[in-house]
């Protein structure tokens, strides 16, 4: 049974959570494979809003087994908080959650180091979520002083590691910032051991389990976090996250081979947003951006930061769709554009006098890129109640067709509001 995957095609926050939630109904297993609690997924149904960060969206459906793969970095306290808030809301999913023993653990020094590094960067700060994500991944790649979930649940091994790491980290923190907080090994051991006791039953070799599930024809759904343009290898480096958030991360982050994926769905907003620093050619730092931000409630799920807003960038989105081999796109938040007047879509960049449809690899070139815009007439009608493509205003239909043409992918799904049913299914591909 070929697996399905959902990834973001922009700089994150594309409403992947809603698409995964819709697809989860027809799948047995939902897998998170990269990132950590820097992600924010909002799902709304039955009059309730659920905000997820580290947990796979599948936890909301009682028939789904949720898996957190080896490529994810885990803050034990954060995951337990999230589980507890779901339990308080009547969703007890701990029994349906598996966490890879290969996944790495975010420790207090990762958060402190990240704060110190961002401060050092000054006006070149990435604008991270300050969750210790990048510093934890750095330790993993450095293969020194890294702690995995398998170590966390082994009390003796964990204690030895913390006692070895803390003095070393304190030295670095003091050098970076003489006022840095002091790490207390005993306290860390006590706090993390309490979390480990609760997490132990969920920690297992998820790779072996997933490979068996695949061979037993279980329907797997891979849930990407962040967006492809934040991918550490293929995104707008250095203003990126520290994992492979494009489709390229699925195999390394889960242990499931590439050829197991049957359908790859890319999610894009009908406009573009970005949180944190970095180039953003179609940004509208003006009343249009403000209007989009207010209509789309564009404030970070994790940090509450106001998101930067701008027009749809077909150059960047097409690049993302191509690197991940996306079969189709889901266009979200189309309703936000109602009443905005005529709309613009970026179809090419002009860089140093040359017109290109390729995303430049150099941040300075992307910063210098002038978007070549195509104007598309807007619409004034409220479209949140529309459930059929042909019932949309003609200009809205034309707008969606323009996106599809420029990204060179069919549109599979349109979202016209946050609720599950505020969805227009245009194409039924395998997995849906
Ligand atoms: P980090 O992932 O916390 O290291 O942050 C690196 C960059 O990725 C920053 O610009 C963040 O704002 C951005 N980022 C990380 N996670 C998300 C997300 O889920 N949505 C949007 N931006 C994100």
Coordinates of C-alpha atoms and ligand atoms in Angstrom, one line a residue:
X1 CA 0.0 0.0 0.0
X2 CA 1.8 3.2 -1.1
X3 CA 2.1 5.9 1.6
X4 CA 0.9 9.5 1.3
X5 CA 2.8 12.5 2.4
X6 CA 1.9 16.1 3.1
X7 CA 4.5 18.9 3.0
X8 CA 4.5 22.7 3.1
X9 CA 5.6 24.5 0.0
X10 CA 6.3 27.9 1.5
X11 CA 8.0 29.1 4.7
X12 CA 5.7 27.1 7.0
X13 CA 2.2 27.7 8.4
X14 CA 0.5 26.6 5.2
X15 CA -2.4 24.9 7.1
X16 CA -0.9 21.5 6.6
X17 CA -2.6 20.4 9.9
X18 CA -6.0 20.7 8.3
X19 CA -5.0 18.7 5.2
X20 CA -3.4 16.0 7.3
X21 CA -6.5 15.9 9.5
X22 CA -8.7 15.4 6.4
X23 CA -6.4 12.7 5.1
X24 CA -6.0 10.9 8.4
X25 CA -9.5 9.6 8.2
X26 CA -8.4 7.2 5.4
X27 CA -5.0 6.3 7.0
X28 CA -4.0 4.0 9.8
X29 CA -0.7 5.7 10.8
X30 CA 0.4 9.3 10.9
X31 CA 4.1 10.0 11.2
X32 CA 6.1 13.1 12.2
X33 CA 9.6 12.8 11.0
X34 CA 11.5 16.2 11.4
X35 CA 11.4 19.4 13.5
X36 CA 10.2 19.6 17.0
X37 CA 8.0 21.9 19.1
X38 CA 9.0 24.8 16.8
X39 CA 6.1 23.7 14.6
X40 CA 2.5 24.8 15.1
X41 CA -0.5 22.9 13.6
X42 CA -4.0 24.1 14.1
X43 CA -7.0 21.9 13.5
X44 CA -10.6 22.9 14.0
X45 CA -13.6 20.6 14.1
X46 CA -16.8 20.1 16.1
X47 CA -16.6 23.7 17.4
X48 CA -13.2 23.0 19.0
X49 CA -9.7 24.3 18.1
X50 CA -6.7 22.1 18.7
X51 CA -3.2 23.5 18.6
X52 CA -0.5 20.9 18.1
X53 CA 3.2 21.4 18.1
X54 CA 5.2 18.2 18.5
X55 CA 2.4 15.6 18.3
X56 CA 1.4 14.3 14.9
X57 CA -2.0 15.5 13.8
X58 CA -3.2 11.9 13.8
X59 CA -3.6 12.0 17.6
X60 CA -7.0 13.7 17.1
X61 CA -8.5 10.6 15.4
X62 CA -9.1 7.5 17.6
X63 CA -8.4 4.9 14.9
X64 CA -4.9 6.4 14.1
X65 CA -1.6 5.2 15.4
X66 CA 0.7 8.2 15.8
X67 CA 4.5 7.9 15.3
X68 CA 7.3 10.4 16.1
X69 CA 10.3 9.3 14.0
X70 CA 14.1 9.3 14.5
X71 CA 14.4 12.7 12.7
X72 CA 12.4 14.6 15.3
X73 CA 14.0 16.5 18.3
X74 CA 12.0 16.1 21.5
X75 CA 11.6 18.4 24.5
X76 CA 10.2 15.9 27.0
X77 CA 8.4 18.5 29.1
X78 CA 6.8 20.1 26.1
X79 CA 5.5 16.8 24.7
X80 CA 4.0 15.9 28.1
X81 CA 2.4 19.3 28.4
X82 CA 0.8 18.8 25.0
X83 CA -0.4 15.3 25.8
X84 CA -1.9 16.6 29.1
X85 CA -3.7 19.4 27.4
X86 CA -5.3 17.0 25.0
X87 CA -6.3 14.7 27.9
X88 CA -7.9 17.7 29.6
X89 CA -9.9 18.2 26.4
X90 CA -11.1 14.6 26.4
X91 CA -8.5 13.2 23.9
X92 CA -6.3 10.5 25.6
X93 CA -3.9 9.5 22.9
X94 CA -0.8 8.4 24.9
X95 CA -1.7 4.7 24.2
X96 CA -1.7 5.5 20.4
X97 CA 1.6 7.3 20.4
X98 CA 5.0 5.8 19.7
X99 CA 8.3 7.8 19.9
X100 CA 11.5 6.7 18.3
X101 CA 14.3 5.7 20.6
X102 CA 16.6 7.2 18.0
X103 CA 15.0 10.7 18.3
X104 CA 17.2 13.3 20.0
X105 CA 16.4 15.0 23.2
X106 CA 16.3 18.8 23.7
X107 CA 18.0 19.7 27.0
X108 CA 18.1 23.0 29.0
X109 CA 21.6 23.9 27.6
X110 CA 20.2 23.8 24.0
X111 CA 17.7 26.6 24.8
X112 CA 20.3 28.7 26.7
X113 CA 22.9 28.3 23.9
X114 CA 20.3 29.3 21.3
X115 CA 19.5 32.5 23.2
X116 CA 23.2 33.3 23.4
X117 CA 23.8 32.6 19.7
X118 CA 20.9 34.6 18.5
X119 CA 22.1 37.5 20.6
X120 CA 25.6 37.2 19.1
X121 CA 24.2 37.3 15.6
X122 CA 22.8 40.8 16.2
X123 CA 21.0 42.1 13.1
X124 CA 21.8 38.8 11.3
X125 CA 19.6 36.8 13.8
X126 CA 17.6 34.1 12.2
X127 CA 14.6 34.9 14.4
X128 CA 14.3 31.3 15.6
X129 CA 11.5 30.0 17.8
X130 CA 14.0 29.8 20.7
X131 CA 13.0 26.2 21.4
X132 CA 16.6 24.8 21.2
X133 CA 15.8 23.0 18.0
X134 CA 18.9 24.1 16.0
X135 CA 21.3 23.6 18.9
X136 CA 20.0 20.1 19.5
X137 CA 20.4 19.1 15.8
X138 CA 23.9 20.6 15.9
X139 CA 24.8 18.2 18.7
X140 CA 23.3 15.3 16.8
X141 CA 25.4 16.1 13.7
X142 CA 28.5 16.7 15.8
X143 CA 28.0 13.3 17.5
X144 CA 29.3 14.7 20.7
X145 CA 27.2 15.3 23.9
X146 CA 24.0 14.2 22.1
X147 CA 21.3 12.5 24.1
X148 CA 18.7 10.2 22.4
X149 CA 15.3 9.1 23.7
X150 CA 16.9 5.6 24.2
X151 CA 19.4 7.3 26.5
X152 CA 16.7 9.3 28.4
X153 CA 14.8 6.2 29.3
X154 CA 17.9 4.4 30.5
X155 CA 18.4 6.0 33.9
X156 CA 22.1 5.1 34.5
X157 CA 23.1 6.1 31.0
X158 CA 21.2 9.4 31.2
X159 CA 22.7 10.3 34.6
X160 CA 26.3 9.6 33.3
X161 CA 25.7 11.7 30.2
X162 CA 24.3 14.7 32.1
X163 CA 27.1 14.7 34.6
X164 CA 29.6 14.6 31.7
X165 CA 27.9 17.3 29.6
X166 CA 26.9 19.9 32.2
X167 CA 30.4 21.2 33.2
X168 CA 31.4 21.4 29.5
X169 CA 28.2 23.3 28.5
X170 CA 28.6 25.6 31.5
X171 CA 32.0 26.6 30.3
X172 CA 30.7 27.4 26.8
X173 CA 27.7 29.3 28.2
X174 CA 29.9 31.4 30.5
X175 CA 32.2 32.3 27.6
X176 CA 29.2 33.3 25.5
X177 CA 27.5 35.3 28.2
X178 CA 29.0 35.9 31.7
X179 CA 25.4 36.5 33.0
X180 CA 24.3 33.1 31.6
X181 CA 22.0 31.0 33.8
X182 CA 23.8 28.2 35.7
X183 CA 23.0 24.6 34.9
X184 CA 22.3 22.4 37.9
X185 CA 22.9 18.8 36.9
X186 CA 21.0 17.3 39.9
X187 CA 17.9 19.4 39.0
X188 CA 18.1 18.4 35.3
X189 CA 18.4 14.7 36.2
X190 CA 15.4 15.0 38.5
X191 CA 13.2 16.8 36.1
X192 CA 14.1 14.7 33.0
X193 CA 13.9 11.4 34.9
X194 CA 10.3 12.3 36.0
X195 CA 9.4 12.9 32.3
X196 CA 11.3 9.8 31.3
X197 CA 9.1 7.7 33.6
X198 CA 6.0 8.9 31.8
X199 CA 7.4 8.6 28.3
X200 CA 9.1 5.2 28.7
X201 CA 6.1 3.1 27.6
X202 CA 5.9 5.2 24.3
X203 CA 9.6 4.9 23.4
X204 CA 10.4 2.2 20.9
X205 CA 12.1 1.3 17.7
X206 CA 9.6 3.0 15.4
X207 CA 11.7 2.2 12.3
X208 CA 11.2 -1.5 12.7
X209 CA 7.5 -1.0 13.5
X210 CA 6.9 1.2 10.4
X211 CA 8.7 -1.1 8.1
X212 CA 6.5 -4.0 9.3
X213 CA 3.4 -1.8 9.1
X214 CA 4.3 -1.0 5.5
X215 CA 4.8 -4.6 4.6
X216 CA 1.4 -5.4 6.2
X217 CA -0.3 -2.9 4.0
X218 CA -1.1 -0.4 6.7
X219 CA -1.9 3.0 5.2
X220 CA 0.9 5.5 6.2
X221 CA 0.6 9.2 6.1
X222 CA 3.7 11.4 6.6
X223 CA 3.2 14.8 8.1
X224 CA 5.8 17.5 7.3
X225 CA 6.4 20.3 9.7
X226 CA 7.6 23.8 8.7
X227 CA 7.8 24.4 4.9
X228 CA 10.2 23.5 2.1
X229 CA 11.7 27.0 1.9
X230 CA 12.9 26.5 5.5
X231 CA 14.7 23.2 4.6
X232 CA 18.3 23.4 5.9
X233 CA 19.7 22.1 2.6
X234 CA 17.3 23.3 0.0
X235 CA 15.7 26.4 1.6
X236 CA 16.7 30.0 1.9
X237 CA 19.8 29.4 3.9
X238 CA 20.9 30.6 6.5
X239 CA 17.3 31.8 7.3
X240 CA 16.0 28.3 7.6
X241 CA 15.2 25.7 10.2
X242 CA 17.7 23.0 11.1
X243 CA 16.0 19.9 9.5
X244 CA 14.9 18.8 6.1
X245 CA 11.4 20.2 6.0
X246 CA 10.9 19.5 2.3
X247 CA 9.9 16.1 1.0
X248 CA 13.6 15.2 1.2
X249 CA 13.4 14.7 5.0
X250 CA 10.8 11.9 4.9
X251 CA 13.2 9.0 4.3
X252 CA 16.0 10.2 6.5
X253 CA 13.6 11.2 9.3
X254 CA 11.5 8.1 9.3
X255 CA 13.6 5.2 8.0
X256 CA 11.0 4.5 5.3
X257 CA 12.3 4.2 1.7
X258 CA 11.5 6.8 -0.9
X259 CA 9.8 4.4 -3.2
X260 CA 7.2 3.7 -0.4
X261 CA 5.6 7.1 -1.0
X262 CA 2.8 6.9 -3.6
X263 CA 1.3 10.4 -3.3
X264 CA 3.0 13.6 -2.4
X265 CA 0.7 16.5 -1.7
X266 CA 2.2 20.1 -1.3
X267 CA 0.2 22.6 0.7
X268 CA 0.5 26.3 -0.1
X269 CA -1.4 29.3 1.1
X270 CA -3.2 31.4 -1.5
X271 CA -0.7 34.1 -0.5
X272 CA 2.7 34.0 1.3
X273 CA 3.8 34.4 4.9
X274 CA 7.1 34.2 6.7
X275 CA 8.1 34.4 10.4
X276 CA 11.5 35.5 11.4
X277 CA 14.3 37.0 9.3
X278 CA 15.4 36.4 5.7
X279 CA 14.5 37.4 2.1
X280 CA 10.9 37.5 1.1
X281 CA 10.6 38.9 -2.5
X282 CA 6.8 39.3 -2.5
X283 CA 6.5 40.8 1.0
X284 CA 3.9 43.6 1.4
X285 CA 5.2 45.6 4.3
X286 CA 2.2 48.0 3.9
X287 CA -1.6 48.1 4.2
X288 CA -2.0 45.1 2.0
X289 CA 0.2 43.0 4.2
X290 CA -1.7 44.3 7.2
X291 CA -5.1 43.4 5.6
X292 CA -3.9 39.9 4.9
X293 CA -2.5 39.5 8.4
X294 CA -5.7 40.6 10.0
X295 CA -8.0 38.6 7.7
X296 CA -5.8 35.5 7.9
X297 CA -5.1 35.8 11.7
X298 CA -1.4 35.6 10.7
X299 CA 0.2 35.4 14.2
X300 CA 2.5 32.5 15.1
X301 CA 0.9 29.4 16.8
X302 CA 4.1 28.8 18.7
X303 CA 5.5 32.2 19.4
X304 CA 2.6 34.5 18.8
X305 CA 4.8 36.7 16.5
X306 CA 3.1 38.7 13.7
X307 CA 3.8 36.9 10.5
X308 CA 5.2 38.9 7.5
X309 CA 2.7 38.7 4.7
X310 CA 2.8 39.1 0.9
X311 CA 1.6 38.0 -2.5
X312 CA 1.7 34.4 -3.8
X313 CA 5.2 33.6 -5.0
X314 CA 4.9 31.0 -7.8
X315 CA 8.7 31.0 -8.3
X316 CA 9.4 29.8 -4.8
X317 CA 6.4 27.5 -4.6
X318 CA 7.2 25.9 -8.0
X319 CA 10.8 25.3 -6.8
X320 CA 9.4 23.6 -3.6
X321 CA 7.0 21.5 -5.7
X322 CA 9.8 20.4 -8.0
X323 CA 12.4 19.4 -5.3
X324 CA 9.9 17.2 -3.5
X325 CA 8.2 15.8 -6.6
X326 CA 4.8 17.0 -5.5
X327 CA 1.9 15.4 -7.4
X328 CA -0.7 18.0 -6.6
X329 CA -1.2 21.1 -4.5
X330 CA -3.7 22.0 -1.8
X331 CA -4.4 25.7 -1.8
X332 CA -5.3 27.0 1.7
X333 CA -6.9 30.2 3.0
X334 CA -8.3 31.3 -0.3
X335 CA -11.2 33.0 1.6
X336 CA -8.6 35.5 3.1
X337 CA -8.2 37.2 -0.3
X338 CA -11.9 38.1 -0.6
X339 CA -12.4 41.8 -0.8
X340 CA -8.7 42.7 -1.2
X341 CA -9.2 44.2 -4.7
X342 CA -7.0 43.1 -7.6
X343 CA -4.5 40.4 -6.7
X344 CA -0.8 39.9 -7.7
X345 CA 1.0 36.7 -8.3
X346 CA 4.8 36.6 -8.7
X347 CA 5.6 34.6 -11.9
X348 CA 9.4 35.4 -12.2
X349 CA 12.2 37.3 -10.5
X350 CA 14.3 39.9 -12.0
X351 CA 17.9 39.7 -10.6
X352 CA 20.6 42.1 -11.8
X353 CA 18.6 42.8 -15.0
X354 CA 18.0 39.1 -15.7
X355 CA 14.6 37.4 -15.5
X356 CA 14.5 33.9 -14.0
X357 CA 12.0 31.4 -12.8
X358 CA 14.6 29.6 -10.6
X359 CA 15.0 30.3 -6.9
X360 CA 18.5 31.6 -6.4
X361 CA 20.7 29.7 -3.9
X362 CA 22.5 32.9 -2.7
X363 CA 20.6 34.9 0.0
X364 CA 21.9 38.2 -1.4
X365 CA 20.6 37.4 -4.9
X366 CA 17.2 36.5 -3.4
X367 CA 17.3 39.7 -1.4
X368 CA 17.9 41.6 -4.6
X369 CA 15.2 39.8 -6.6
X370 CA 12.5 42.1 -7.9
X371 CA 9.3 40.1 -8.3
X372 CA 7.7 40.1 -11.8
X373 CA 4.0 40.3 -11.0
X374 CA 1.0 39.1 -12.9
X375 CA -2.2 40.9 -12.0
X376 CA -5.3 38.9 -11.5
X377 CA -8.7 40.5 -10.8
X378 CA -10.0 39.9 -7.3
X379 CA -13.5 39.2 -5.9
X380 CA -15.6 40.7 -3.1
X381 CA -17.9 37.8 -2.2
X382 CA -17.6 35.8 1.0
X383 CA -16.6 32.3 -0.2
X384 CA -16.5 30.5 3.1
X385 CA -19.7 28.7 2.4
X386 CA -18.8 27.5 -1.1
X387 CA -18.2 23.7 -1.5
X388 CA -18.0 23.4 -5.2
X389 CA -15.3 24.9 -7.4
X390 CA -17.8 26.1 -10.1
X391 CA -19.8 28.0 -7.4
X392 CA -16.7 30.2 -6.7
X393 CA -16.8 33.7 -8.2
X394 CA -15.2 33.5 -11.7
X395 CA -12.3 35.6 -10.6
X396 CA -11.5 33.2 -7.7
X397 CA -11.6 30.3 -10.1
X398 CA -9.2 32.2 -12.4
X399 CA -6.9 32.9 -9.5
X400 CA -6.7 29.2 -8.5
X401 CA -6.1 28.3 -12.2
X402 CA -3.3 30.9 -12.4
X403 CA -1.6 29.4 -9.3
X404 CA -1.9 25.9 -10.8
X405 CA -0.5 27.0 -14.2
X406 CA 2.5 28.8 -12.7
X407 CA 3.3 26.1 -10.1
X408 CA 2.8 23.5 -12.9
X409 CA 0.8 21.2 -10.6
X410 CA -3.0 20.3 -10.5
X411 CA -4.9 21.7 -7.5
X412 CA -6.3 18.8 -5.5
X413 CA -8.0 20.7 -2.7
X414 CA -9.1 24.2 -1.8
X415 CA -9.6 25.4 1.7
X416 CA -12.1 28.3 2.2
X417 CA -12.1 28.3 6.0
X418 CA -10.6 26.6 9.1
X419 CA -13.3 24.0 9.6
X420 CA -13.0 20.5 8.2
X421 CA -16.0 20.9 6.0
X422 CA -14.9 24.3 4.6
X423 CA -13.0 22.4 1.9
X424 CA -13.5 21.9 -1.9
X425 CA -12.1 18.7 -3.2
X426 CA -11.1 19.1 -6.9
X427 CA -9.3 15.9 -7.7
X428 CA -9.4 12.6 -6.0
X429 CA -5.9 11.2 -6.1
X430 CA -4.8 8.0 -4.4
X431 CA -4.6 8.5 -0.6
X432 CA -7.6 10.8 -0.5
Ligands
LIG1 P1 13.9 27.3 14.4 O1 13.2 26.2 13.7 O2 13.3 27.6 15.8 O3 15.4 27.1 14.5 O4 13.7 28.6 13.6 C1 14.3 28.9 12.3 C2 13.4 29.6 11.4 O5 12.3 28.8 11.0 C3 12.8 30.9 12.0 O6 12.7 31.9 11.0 C4 11.4 30.5 12.4 O7 10.5 31.5 12.5 C5 11.1 29.5 11.3 N1 10.2 28.4 11.8 C6 10.4 27.3 12.5 N2 9.3 26.6 12.7 C7 8.3 27.3 12.0 C8 6.9 27.0 11.7 O8 6.4 26.0 12.1 N3 6.3 27.9 10.9 C9 6.9 29.0 10.4 N4 8.2 29.3 10.6 C10 8.9 28.4 11.4

